[in-house]
PDB file of C-alpha atoms in Angstrom:
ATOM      1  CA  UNK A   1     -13.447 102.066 -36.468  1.00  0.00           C
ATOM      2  CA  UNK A   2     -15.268 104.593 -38.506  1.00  0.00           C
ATOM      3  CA  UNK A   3     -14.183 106.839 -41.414  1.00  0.00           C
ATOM      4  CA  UNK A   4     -16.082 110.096 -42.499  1.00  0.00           C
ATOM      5  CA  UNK A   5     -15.777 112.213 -45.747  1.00  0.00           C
ATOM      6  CA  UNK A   6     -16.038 115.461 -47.094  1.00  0.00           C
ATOM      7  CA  UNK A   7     -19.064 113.793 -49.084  1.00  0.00           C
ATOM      8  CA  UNK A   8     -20.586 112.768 -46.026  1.00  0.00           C
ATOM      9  CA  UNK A   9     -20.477 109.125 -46.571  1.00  0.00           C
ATOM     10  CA  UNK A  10     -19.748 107.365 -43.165  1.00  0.00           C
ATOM     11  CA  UNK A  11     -18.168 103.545 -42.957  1.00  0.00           C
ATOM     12  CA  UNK A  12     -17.200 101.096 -40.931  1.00  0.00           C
ATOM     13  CA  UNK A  13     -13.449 100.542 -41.405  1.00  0.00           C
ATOM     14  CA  UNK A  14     -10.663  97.545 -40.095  1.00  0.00           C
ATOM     15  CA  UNK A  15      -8.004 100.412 -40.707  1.00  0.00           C
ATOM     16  CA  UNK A  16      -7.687 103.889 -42.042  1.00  0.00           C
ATOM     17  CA  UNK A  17      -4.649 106.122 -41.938  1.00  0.00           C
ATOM     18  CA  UNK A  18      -1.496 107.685 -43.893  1.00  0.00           C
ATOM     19  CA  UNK A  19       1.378 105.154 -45.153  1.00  0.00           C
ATOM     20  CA  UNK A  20       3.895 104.662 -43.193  1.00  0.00           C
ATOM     21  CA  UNK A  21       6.506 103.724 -46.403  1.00  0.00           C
ATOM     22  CA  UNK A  22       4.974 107.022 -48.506  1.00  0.00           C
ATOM     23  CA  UNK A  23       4.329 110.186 -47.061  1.00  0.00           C
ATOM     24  CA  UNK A  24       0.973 111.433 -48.444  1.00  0.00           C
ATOM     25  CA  UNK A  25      -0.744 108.459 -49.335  1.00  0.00           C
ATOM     26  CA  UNK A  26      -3.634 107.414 -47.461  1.00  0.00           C
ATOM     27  CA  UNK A  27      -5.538 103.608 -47.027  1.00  0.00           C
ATOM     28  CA  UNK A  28      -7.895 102.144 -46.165  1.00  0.00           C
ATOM     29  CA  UNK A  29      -9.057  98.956 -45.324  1.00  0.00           C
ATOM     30  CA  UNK A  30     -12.656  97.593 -45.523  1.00  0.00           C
ATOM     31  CA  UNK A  31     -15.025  94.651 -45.149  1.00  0.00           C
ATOM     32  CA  UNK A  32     -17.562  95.235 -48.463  1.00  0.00           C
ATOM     33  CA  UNK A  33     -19.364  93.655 -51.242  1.00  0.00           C
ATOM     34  CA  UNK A  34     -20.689  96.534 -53.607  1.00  0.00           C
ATOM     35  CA  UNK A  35     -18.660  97.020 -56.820  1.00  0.00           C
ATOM     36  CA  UNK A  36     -15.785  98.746 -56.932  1.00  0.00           C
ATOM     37  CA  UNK A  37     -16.509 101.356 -58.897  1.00  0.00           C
ATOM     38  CA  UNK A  38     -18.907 102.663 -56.785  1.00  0.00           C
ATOM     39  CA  UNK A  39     -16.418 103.057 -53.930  1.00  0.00           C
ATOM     40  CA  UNK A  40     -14.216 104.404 -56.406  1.00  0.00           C
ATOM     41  CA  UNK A  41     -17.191 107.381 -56.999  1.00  0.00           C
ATOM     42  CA  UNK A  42     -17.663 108.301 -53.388  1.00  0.00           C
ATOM     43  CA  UNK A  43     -13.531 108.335 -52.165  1.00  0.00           C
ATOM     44  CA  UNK A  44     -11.838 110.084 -55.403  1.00  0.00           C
ATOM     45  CA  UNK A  45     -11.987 113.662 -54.696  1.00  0.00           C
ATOM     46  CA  UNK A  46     -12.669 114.038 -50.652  1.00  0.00           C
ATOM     47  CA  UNK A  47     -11.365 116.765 -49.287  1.00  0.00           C
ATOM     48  CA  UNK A  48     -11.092 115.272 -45.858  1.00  0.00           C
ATOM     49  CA  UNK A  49     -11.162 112.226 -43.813  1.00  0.00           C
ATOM     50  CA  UNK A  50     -11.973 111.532 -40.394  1.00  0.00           C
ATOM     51  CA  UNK A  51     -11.155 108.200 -38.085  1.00  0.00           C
ATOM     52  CA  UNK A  52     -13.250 107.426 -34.876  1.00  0.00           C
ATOM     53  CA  UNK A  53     -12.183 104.738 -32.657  1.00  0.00           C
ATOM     54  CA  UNK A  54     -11.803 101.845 -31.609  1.00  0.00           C
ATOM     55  CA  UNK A  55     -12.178 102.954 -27.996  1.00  0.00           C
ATOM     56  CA  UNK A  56      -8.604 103.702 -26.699  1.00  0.00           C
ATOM     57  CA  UNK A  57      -7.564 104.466 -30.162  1.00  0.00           C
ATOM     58  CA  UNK A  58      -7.542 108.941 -30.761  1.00  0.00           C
ATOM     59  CA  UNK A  59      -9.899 110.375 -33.411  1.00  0.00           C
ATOM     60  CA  UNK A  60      -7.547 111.212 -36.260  1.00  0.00           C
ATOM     61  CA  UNK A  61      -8.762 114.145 -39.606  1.00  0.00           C
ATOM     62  CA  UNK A  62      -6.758 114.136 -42.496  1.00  0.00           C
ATOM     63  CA  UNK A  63      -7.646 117.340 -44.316  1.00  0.00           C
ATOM     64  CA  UNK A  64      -6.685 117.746 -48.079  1.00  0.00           C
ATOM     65  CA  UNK A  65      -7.458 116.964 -51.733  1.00  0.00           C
ATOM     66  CA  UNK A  66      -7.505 113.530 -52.248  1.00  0.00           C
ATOM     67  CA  UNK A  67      -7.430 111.501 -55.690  1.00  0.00           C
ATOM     68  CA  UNK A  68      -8.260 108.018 -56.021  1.00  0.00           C
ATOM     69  CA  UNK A  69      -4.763 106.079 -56.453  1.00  0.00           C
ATOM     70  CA  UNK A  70      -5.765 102.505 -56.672  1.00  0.00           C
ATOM     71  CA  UNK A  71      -8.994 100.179 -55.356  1.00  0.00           C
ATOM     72  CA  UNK A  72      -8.978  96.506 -55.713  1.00  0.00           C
ATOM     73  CA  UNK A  73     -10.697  93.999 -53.533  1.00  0.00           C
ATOM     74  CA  UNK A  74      -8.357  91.524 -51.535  1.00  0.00           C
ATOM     75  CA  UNK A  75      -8.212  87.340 -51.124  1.00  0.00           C
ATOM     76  CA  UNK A  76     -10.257  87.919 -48.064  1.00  0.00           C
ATOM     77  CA  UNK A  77     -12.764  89.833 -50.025  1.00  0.00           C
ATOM     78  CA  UNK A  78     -12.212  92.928 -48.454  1.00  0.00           C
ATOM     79  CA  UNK A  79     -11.153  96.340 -50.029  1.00  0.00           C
ATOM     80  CA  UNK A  80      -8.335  98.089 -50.334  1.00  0.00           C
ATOM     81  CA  UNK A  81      -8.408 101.773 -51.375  1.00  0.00           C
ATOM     82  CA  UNK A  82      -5.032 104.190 -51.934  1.00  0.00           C
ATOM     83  CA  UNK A  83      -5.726 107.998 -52.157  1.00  0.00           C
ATOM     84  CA  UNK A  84      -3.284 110.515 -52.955  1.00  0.00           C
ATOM     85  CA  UNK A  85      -3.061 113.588 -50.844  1.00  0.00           C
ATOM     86  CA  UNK A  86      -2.564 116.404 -52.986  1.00  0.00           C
ATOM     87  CA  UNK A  87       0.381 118.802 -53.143  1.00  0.00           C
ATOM     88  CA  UNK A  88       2.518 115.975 -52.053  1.00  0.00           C
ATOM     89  CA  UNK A  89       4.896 113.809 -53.046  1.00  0.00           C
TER      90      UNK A  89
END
């Protein structure tokens, strides 16, 4: 799967989308080994996010403010990010 921004970074994703337990929060899921604070640079703030694939799977855009919730990298050594959509709660 791929995930766009607003910033126009582009990445290759294992999941992105809105929580299903909390209404405005969106994750995502990621294999990668920079630091985290330089994800934490290029998600806080997007104003949009788009999903692309896995064929069968429909493009999804998730349009809105976003701030920067949590990071932290996982067991597995992937990363987890949690954005807030603005205006929401």
């Amino acid at each position: 799967m791929k995930l766009a921004t607003s910033k126009g970074n582009e990445y290759d994703v294992m999941w992105a989308g809105e929580s299903v337990g909390k209404h405005g929060r969106f994750l995502v899921q990621m294999a990668e080994v920079r630091p985290l604070v330089e994800l934490i640079a290029e998600f806080d703030g997007i104003e949009w996010a788009k999903t692309v694939g896995p064929d069968g799977q429909p493009d999804r855009e998730f349009a809105g403010t976003m701030r920067l919730e949590a990071a932290s990298r996982l067991g597995n050594g992937n990363v987890l990010i949690t954005l807030e959509m603005e205006g929401t709660v």
